[in-house]
N, CA, C and O of each residue as an XYZ file, in Angstrom:
548
protein
N      11.038     24.046     14.645
C      10.405     22.903     15.058
C       9.916     22.255     14.057
O       9.978     21.026     14.054
N       9.317     22.975     12.979
C       8.719     22.493     11.895
C       9.879     21.810     10.816
O       9.715     20.843     10.072
N      10.838     22.471     10.959
C      11.842     22.128     10.047
C      12.587     20.884     10.483
O      13.080     20.108      9.665
N      12.650     20.728     11.699
C      13.120     19.463     12.357
C      12.110     18.305     12.058
O      12.568     17.261     11.593
N      11.099     18.389     12.233
C       9.906     17.214     11.883
C       9.991     16.979     10.192
O       9.931     15.847      9.713
N      10.144     18.241      9.332
C       9.958     17.839      7.780
C      11.729     17.101      7.566
O      11.920     16.199      6.750
N      12.722     17.602      8.328
C      13.965     16.752      7.896
C      14.128     15.270      8.615
O      15.056     14.554      8.238
N      13.306     14.847      9.559
C      13.174     13.720     10.231
C      12.409     13.000      9.018
O      12.874     11.950      8.575
N      11.383     13.486      8.543
C      10.474     12.789      7.575
C      11.321     12.624      6.323
O      11.371     11.471      5.896
N      11.829     13.320      5.818
C      12.565     13.320      4.703
C      13.654     12.091      4.895
O      13.625     11.174      4.075
N      14.383     12.073      5.713
C      15.531     11.225      6.196
C      14.960      9.903      6.291
O      15.538      8.942      5.783
N      13.812      9.782      6.937
C      12.952      8.669      7.197
C      12.770      7.898      5.849
O      13.250      6.803      5.554
N      11.935      8.745      5.067
C      11.629      8.335      3.652
C      12.629      7.965      2.587
O      12.379      7.078      1.771
N      13.740      8.628      2.591
C      14.951      8.253      1.810
C      15.290      7.270      2.270
O      15.281      6.410      1.389
N      15.697      6.763      3.487
C      15.976      5.597      3.881
C      15.247      4.366      3.589
O      15.733      3.239      3.495
N      13.938      4.734      3.447
C      12.999      3.603      3.314
C      13.132      3.630      1.672
O      12.874      2.533      1.175
N      13.467      4.613      0.771
C      13.560      4.656     -0.443
C      14.680      3.594     -1.351
O      14.622      2.930     -2.387
N      15.851      3.927     -0.125
C      16.915      3.329     -0.717
C      16.822      1.596     -0.143
O      17.530      0.755     -0.698
N      16.248      1.357      0.558
C      16.138     -0.172      1.054
C      14.817     -0.905     -0.055
O      14.664     -2.077     -0.397
N      14.111      0.181     -0.358
C      13.083     -0.644     -1.312
C      13.904     -0.603     -2.931
O      13.606     -1.393     -3.827
N      14.766      0.267     -3.042
C      15.362     -0.012     -4.167
C      16.239     -1.113     -4.336
O      16.488     -1.678     -5.400
N      16.755     -1.417     -3.051
C      17.897     -2.533     -2.807
C      17.327     -3.949     -3.056
O      17.947     -4.899     -3.534
N      15.850     -3.921     -2.589
C      15.002     -5.032     -2.756
C      13.993     -5.307     -3.703
O      13.049     -5.990     -3.306
N      13.997     -4.861     -5.046
C      13.101     -5.002     -6.029
C      12.568     -6.499     -5.876
O      13.251     -7.476     -5.567
N      11.441     -6.476     -6.107
C      11.059     -8.084     -6.425
C      11.318     -8.425     -7.826
O      11.507     -7.527     -8.647
N      11.342     -9.784     -8.185
C      11.622     -9.965     -9.587
C      10.625     -9.692    -10.651
O       9.458     -9.715    -10.260
N      10.814     -9.448    -11.864
C      10.355     -8.837    -12.935
C       9.015     -9.697    -13.118
O       7.907     -9.202    -13.325
N       9.274    -10.959    -13.018
C       8.185    -11.928    -13.055
C       6.815    -12.036    -11.983
O       5.807    -12.732    -12.104
N       7.143    -11.206    -11.050
C       6.170    -11.138     -9.974
C       5.565     -9.855    -10.303
O       4.445     -9.850     -9.792
N       5.766     -8.884    -10.853
C       5.512     -7.558    -10.855
C       4.003     -7.787    -11.104
O       3.590     -8.667    -11.859
N       3.148     -6.875    -10.368
C       1.636     -6.916    -10.521
C       1.364     -6.496    -11.902
O       2.166     -5.993    -12.688
N      -0.050     -6.809    -12.119
C      -0.380     -6.007    -13.529
C      -1.299     -4.938    -13.146
O      -1.753     -4.888    -12.003
N      -1.573     -4.143    -13.979
C      -2.196     -3.067    -13.733
C      -3.723     -3.396    -13.248
O      -4.260     -4.244    -13.961
N      -4.530     -2.895    -12.177
C      -5.841     -3.422    -11.582
C      -6.752     -2.717    -12.127
O      -6.620     -1.494    -12.187
N      -7.950     -3.408    -12.672
C      -8.933     -2.990    -13.267
C      -9.848     -2.497    -12.080
O     -10.615     -3.216    -11.440
N      -9.611     -0.986    -11.875
C     -10.482     -0.256    -10.853
C     -11.179      0.989    -11.495
O     -10.497      1.762    -12.168
N     -12.708      1.239    -11.281
C     -13.424      1.940    -12.099
C     -13.025      3.223    -10.915
O     -12.851      3.125     -9.700
N     -12.989      3.972    -11.478
C     -13.093      5.985    -10.421
C     -14.453      5.775    -10.417
O     -15.122      5.538    -11.423
N     -14.895      5.867     -9.210
C     -16.072      6.110     -8.450
C     -16.090      7.351     -7.465
O     -15.016      7.919     -7.268
N     -17.200      7.799     -6.851
C     -16.776      8.715     -5.620
C     -16.567      7.953     -4.635
O     -17.019      6.809     -4.679
N     -15.778      8.432     -3.421
C     -15.251      7.784     -2.199
C     -16.524      7.081     -1.517
O     -16.365      6.037     -0.885
N     -17.784      7.668     -1.655
C     -18.569      7.114     -0.931
C     -19.176      5.909     -1.490
O     -19.997      5.404     -0.725
N     -18.984      5.194     -2.796
C     -19.541      4.140     -3.101
C     -18.586      3.154     -2.505
O     -17.363      3.290     -2.494
N     -19.249      2.164     -2.017
C     -18.991      0.770     -1.622
C     -18.816     -0.304     -2.716
O     -19.787     -0.764     -3.318
N     -17.680     -0.647     -2.927
C     -17.651     -1.945     -3.698
C     -17.872     -3.125     -2.913
O     -17.492     -3.295     -1.755
N     -18.647     -4.089     -3.774
C     -18.725     -5.545     -3.147
C     -17.414     -6.444     -2.796
O     -16.338     -5.905     -3.054
N     -17.388     -7.375     -2.398
C     -16.043     -8.200     -1.835
C     -15.881     -8.959     -3.080
O     -14.797     -9.517     -3.253
N     -16.674     -9.051     -3.855
C     -16.355     -9.900     -5.484
C     -15.566     -8.501     -6.413
O     -14.743     -8.845     -7.262
N     -15.775     -7.290     -6.273
C     -15.059     -6.283     -6.523
C     -13.708     -6.351     -6.478
O     -12.850     -6.348     -7.360
N     -13.657     -6.429     -4.980
C     -12.435     -6.295     -4.442
C     -11.416     -7.645     -4.754
O     -10.226     -7.625     -5.069
N     -12.273     -8.760     -4.560
C     -11.563    -10.079     -4.913
C     -11.315    -10.220     -6.464
O     -10.351    -10.911     -6.797
N     -11.979     -9.717     -7.312
C     -11.662     -9.278     -8.732
C     -10.487     -8.571     -9.267
O      -9.782     -8.979    -10.190
N     -10.324     -7.389     -8.557
C      -9.438     -6.312     -8.493
C      -7.828     -7.006     -8.213
O      -6.859     -6.901     -8.964
N      -7.900     -7.733     -6.894
C      -6.780     -8.029     -6.307
C      -6.218     -9.312     -7.039
O      -5.023     -9.597     -7.116
N      -7.101     -9.924     -7.479
C      -6.877    -11.191     -8.286
C      -5.957    -10.990     -9.766
O      -5.056    -11.713    -10.191
N      -6.577     -9.655    -10.408
C      -6.048     -9.305    -11.321
C      -4.712     -8.610    -11.066
O      -3.808     -9.023    -11.792
N      -4.427     -7.781    -10.321
C      -3.503     -7.420    -10.062
C      -2.155     -8.002     -9.452
O      -1.018     -7.646     -9.762
N      -2.525     -8.998     -8.495
C      -1.794     -9.773     -7.843
C      -1.728    -11.337     -8.042
O      -0.825    -11.990     -7.519
N      -2.760    -11.944     -8.850
C      -2.961    -13.220     -9.001
C      -3.121    -13.880     -7.706
O      -2.351    -14.817     -7.494
N      -3.970    -13.576     -6.794
C      -4.184    -14.341     -5.513
C      -5.462    -13.922     -5.017
O      -5.854    -12.766     -4.856
N      -6.099    -15.054     -4.780
C      -7.494    -15.094     -4.637
C      -7.737    -15.072     -2.989
O      -7.378    -15.969     -2.226
N      -8.524    -13.676     -2.560
C      -8.946    -13.473     -1.070
C      -9.971    -13.999     -0.672
O     -10.501    -13.552      0.345
N     -10.483    -14.990     -1.295
C     -11.960    -15.604     -0.970
C     -11.746    -16.678      0.599
O     -12.586    -17.098      1.395
N     -10.784    -16.778      0.562
C     -10.461    -17.589      2.184
C      -9.434    -16.764      3.024
O      -8.700    -17.321      3.841
N      -9.403    -15.264      2.771
C      -8.672    -14.679      3.491
C      -8.762    -14.670      4.847
O      -9.925    -14.767      5.236
N      -7.838    -14.578      5.810
C      -7.935    -14.534      7.256
C      -6.687    -14.160      7.819
O      -5.588    -14.465      7.356
N      -6.937    -13.375      9.005
C      -5.851    -12.891      9.661
C      -4.941    -13.650     10.033
O      -5.187    -14.648     10.711
N      -3.622    -13.288      9.626
C      -2.188    -14.344     10.116
C      -1.313    -13.615     10.985
O      -0.509    -14.206     11.706
N      -1.445    -12.053     10.956
C      -0.722    -11.525     11.916
C      -1.549    -11.122     13.271
O      -2.056    -10.000     13.295
N      -1.674    -11.806     14.161
C      -2.293    -11.571     15.512
C      -2.033    -10.231     16.121
O      -0.911     -9.853     16.458
N      -2.974     -9.633     16.227
C      -2.715     -8.352     17.029
C      -2.740     -7.217     16.212
O      -2.466     -6.177     16.811
N      -3.001     -7.106     14.953
C      -2.675     -5.898     13.772
C      -4.106     -5.241     14.179
O      -5.072     -5.736     14.758
N      -3.897     -4.053     13.702
C      -5.162     -2.993     14.134
C      -6.351     -3.380     13.342
O      -7.499     -3.102     13.687
N      -6.072     -3.960     12.383
C      -7.164     -4.135     11.375
C      -7.879     -5.661     11.818
O      -8.954     -5.820     11.238
N      -7.576     -6.559     12.532
C      -7.636     -7.832     13.040
C      -9.589     -7.886     12.767
O     -10.328     -7.085     13.339
N     -10.013     -8.773     11.989
C     -11.778     -8.879     12.272
C     -12.340     -7.968     11.460
O     -13.543     -8.102     11.241
N     -11.640     -6.878     10.851
C     -12.219     -6.132      9.826
C     -12.494     -6.525      8.431
O     -11.591     -7.122      7.845
N     -13.641     -6.277      7.779
C     -13.704     -6.704      6.258
C     -12.765     -5.742      5.517
O     -12.401     -4.594      5.774
N     -12.496     -6.585      4.518
C     -11.715     -6.016      3.266
C     -12.044     -4.682      2.722
O     -11.314     -3.704      2.560
N     -13.417     -4.869      2.453
C     -14.231     -4.054      2.009
C     -14.407     -2.466      2.699
O     -14.893     -1.454      2.194
N     -13.893     -2.655      3.865
C     -13.933     -1.348      4.716
C     -13.142     -0.268      4.634
O     -13.286      0.763      5.292
N     -11.854     -0.604      3.405
C     -11.335      0.164      3.150
C     -11.143      0.617      1.596
O     -11.410     -0.264      0.779
N     -10.729      1.835      1.097
C     -10.779      2.063     -0.303
C     -10.004      1.348     -1.001
O      -8.862      1.116     -0.604
N     -10.518      0.813     -2.288
C      -9.814     -0.122     -3.066
C      -8.737      0.263     -3.692
O      -7.996     -0.652     -4.050
N      -8.346      1.555     -3.989
C      -7.231      2.059     -4.631
C      -6.342      2.084     -3.303
O      -5.385      1.310     -3.332
N      -6.475      2.734     -2.314
C      -5.395      2.611     -1.304
C      -5.202      1.197     -0.919
O      -4.117      1.088     -0.347
N      -5.699      0.305     -0.989
C      -5.612     -1.066     -0.781
C      -4.588     -1.876     -1.821
O      -3.668     -2.632     -1.507
N      -5.018     -1.495     -3.121
C      -4.020     -2.021     -4.099
C      -2.882     -1.143     -3.840
O      -1.873     -1.845     -3.767
N      -2.628      0.026     -3.680
C      -1.402      0.408     -3.850
C      -0.656      0.128     -2.528
O       0.574      0.185     -2.501
N      -1.457     -0.205     -1.318
C      -0.725     -0.636     -0.032
C      -0.298     -2.132     -0.177
O       0.626     -2.591      0.495
N      -0.947     -2.814     -1.005
C      -0.298     -4.389     -1.207
C       0.940     -4.202     -2.055
O       1.941     -4.791     -1.646
N       1.053     -3.500     -3.147
C       2.142     -3.086     -3.755
C       3.265     -2.660     -3.101
O       4.397     -2.936     -3.498
N       3.049     -2.047     -2.187
C       3.798     -1.135     -1.203
C       4.653     -2.137     -0.266
O       5.865     -2.165     -0.058
N       3.830     -2.777      0.123
C       4.109     -3.870      1.198
C       4.915     -4.975      0.811
O       5.776     -5.530      1.494
N       4.454     -5.319     -0.677
C       5.102     -6.568     -1.367
C       6.544     -6.180     -1.299
O       7.375     -7.031     -1.614
N       6.976     -4.866     -0.882
C       8.510     -4.499     -1.084
C       9.228     -5.370      0.350
O      10.454     -5.442      0.440
N       8.456     -5.901      1.254
C       8.684     -6.537      2.345
C       8.548     -8.027      2.627
O       9.061     -8.708      3.515
N       7.659     -8.377      1.563
C       7.416     -9.788      1.516
C       6.788    -10.530      0.360
O       5.793     -9.910     -0.018
N       6.995    -11.602     -0.323
C       6.485    -12.067     -1.564
C       5.103    -12.551     -1.279
O       4.398    -12.861     -2.239
N       4.686    -12.639     -0.190
C       3.140    -13.288     -0.059
C       2.096    -12.176     -0.110
O       1.836    -11.480      0.872
N       1.606    -12.064     -1.103
C       0.491    -11.140     -1.437
C      -0.439    -10.890     -0.356
O      -0.657     -9.763      0.088
N      -0.972    -11.928      0.054
C      -2.185    -11.895      1.459
C      -1.596    -11.255      2.460
O      -2.259    -10.305      2.875
N      -0.443    -11.465      3.069
C       0.108    -11.195      3.957
C       0.483     -9.746      3.848
O       0.441     -9.066      4.873
N       0.827     -9.233      2.766
C       1.014     -7.722      2.175
C      -0.536     -6.929      2.192
O      -0.751     -5.766      2.533
N      -1.216     -7.629      1.863
C      -2.784     -7.318      1.977
C      -2.997     -7.113      3.716
O      -3.123     -5.983      4.189
N      -3.012     -8.098      4.401
C      -3.229     -7.674      6.078
C      -2.241     -6.401      6.395
O      -2.753     -5.487      7.043
N      -0.999     -6.276      6.032
C      -0.278     -5.369      6.256
C      -0.721     -4.130      6.070
O      -0.696     -3.292      6.972
N      -1.187     -3.886      4.832
C      -1.903     -3.037      4.478
C      -2.970     -2.242      4.887
O      -3.083     -1.017      4.913
N      -3.998     -3.446      5.313
C      -5.022     -3.135      6.355
C      -4.769     -2.811      7.533
O      -5.612     -2.205      8.194
N      -3.756     -3.090      7.958
C      -3.182     -2.449      9.381
C      -3.109     -1.102      9.295
O      -3.753     -0.329     10.004
N      -2.247     -0.760      8.341
C      -1.873      0.760      8.077
C      -3.073      1.696      7.600
O      -3.068      2.906      7.828
N      -4.191      0.989      6.860
C      -5.399      1.902      6.358
C      -6.033      1.953      7.639
O      -6.641      2.993      7.894
N      -6.017      1.013      8.529
C      -7.123      1.128      9.706
C      -6.858      2.474     10.687
O      -7.717      3.077     11.330
N      -5.425      2.762     10.612
C      -5.097      4.023     11.379
C      -4.949      5.082     10.689
O      -5.175      6.094     11.353
N      -4.586      5.317      9.346
C      -4.606      6.279      8.431
C      -5.244      6.017      6.896
O      -4.647      5.715      5.863
N      -6.553      6.224      7.109
C      -7.377      5.842      5.600
C      -6.669      6.353      4.223
O      -7.026      6.096      3.073
N      -5.684      7.063      4.609
C      -5.339      7.413      3.098
C      -3.495      7.265      3.074
O      -2.757      7.941      2.358
N      -3.064      6.215      4.042
C      -1.715      5.946      4.227
C      -1.181      5.962      2.972
O      -0.605      7.038      2.815
N      -1.100      5.221      1.941
C      -0.510      5.094      0.831
C      -0.314      6.264     -0.201
O       0.668      6.523     -0.897
N      -1.574      6.919     -0.096
C      -1.387      8.372     -1.150
C      -0.466      9.140     -0.271
O       0.534      9.642     -0.784
N      -0.716      9.298      1.108
C       0.124     10.098      1.560
C       1.722      9.828      1.336
O       2.488     10.675      0.876
N       2.052      8.675      1.687
C       3.411      7.849      1.326
C       3.696      8.371     -0.197
O       4.741      9.013     -0.305
N       3.225      8.264     -0.932
C       3.489      8.479     -2.383
C       3.712      9.988     -2.686
O       4.572     10.262     -3.524
N       3.058     10.942     -2.118
C       3.007     12.031     -2.173
C       4.336     12.562     -1.462
O       5.016     13.466     -1.947
N       4.631     11.931     -0.300
C       6.200     12.217      0.622
C       7.124     11.778     -0.472
O       8.084     12.457     -0.835
N       6.821     10.696     -0.949
C       8.259     10.105     -1.985
C       8.224     11.508     -3.201
O       9.288     12.075     -3.448
N       7.457     11.778     -3.608
C       7.271     12.726     -4.782
C       8.040     13.971     -4.316
O       8.815     14.570     -5.062
N       7.771     14.361     -2.946
C       8.400     15.289     -2.528
C       9.670     15.355     -2.225
O      10.381     16.350     -2.362
N      10.080     14.012     -1.692
C      11.522     13.987     -1.576
C      12.154     14.042     -2.772
O      13.075     14.852     -2.875
N      11.753     13.084     -4.079
C      12.567     13.183     -5.174
C      12.554     14.669     -5.863
O      13.525     14.978     -6.553
N      11.501     15.575     -5.695
C      11.577     16.994     -6.445
C      12.663     17.770     -5.767
O      13.420     18.491     -6.416
N      12.755     17.620     -4.369
C      13.940     18.142     -3.499
C      15.220     17.837     -3.715
O      16.144     18.615     -3.476
N      15.387     16.374     -4.305
C      16.551     16.023     -4.668
C      17.046     16.338     -5.748
O      18.260     16.523     -5.838
N      16.194     16.473     -6.828
C      16.116     17.114     -7.792
C      16.700     18.655     -7.955
O      17.517     19.004     -8.807
N      16.136     19.439     -7.014
C      16.299     20.973     -6.849
C      17.627     21.156     -6.304
O      18.263     22.160     -6.625
N      18.163     20.214     -5.439
C      19.522     20.199     -4.668
C      20.678     20.089     -5.805
O      21.837     20.483     -5.680
N      20.166     19.536     -6.814
C      21.698     19.067     -7.709
C      21.405     19.931     -8.972
O      22.201     19.943     -9.910
């Protein structure tokens, strides 16, 4: 049973990797590395810290951010509820599906509302898949 779930997860992630490789955003829209201080997880940053980090990385201002995807899990939640590093990874990941950074932010918040370390887990899964592919060849 465990092998079945792992195979399904690997297959799903592999399909996601194939689609993401086919739809890379243009180089001009690549985000700059964010200026994020490494702090303990208990440390809550202010909205201005989030605003500055997101503006630095994605050239978009979240000052007037409003939910546009009605019915999302994170509707009405403050951006600062989520770990900034996870949120920045989430925006980068979700930009594979949209060129709109604010929409990508909202999608990332919805995922993080359910699983607070969603994007760290996703990155780990991708690394495992790549390692398994390398070992097979």
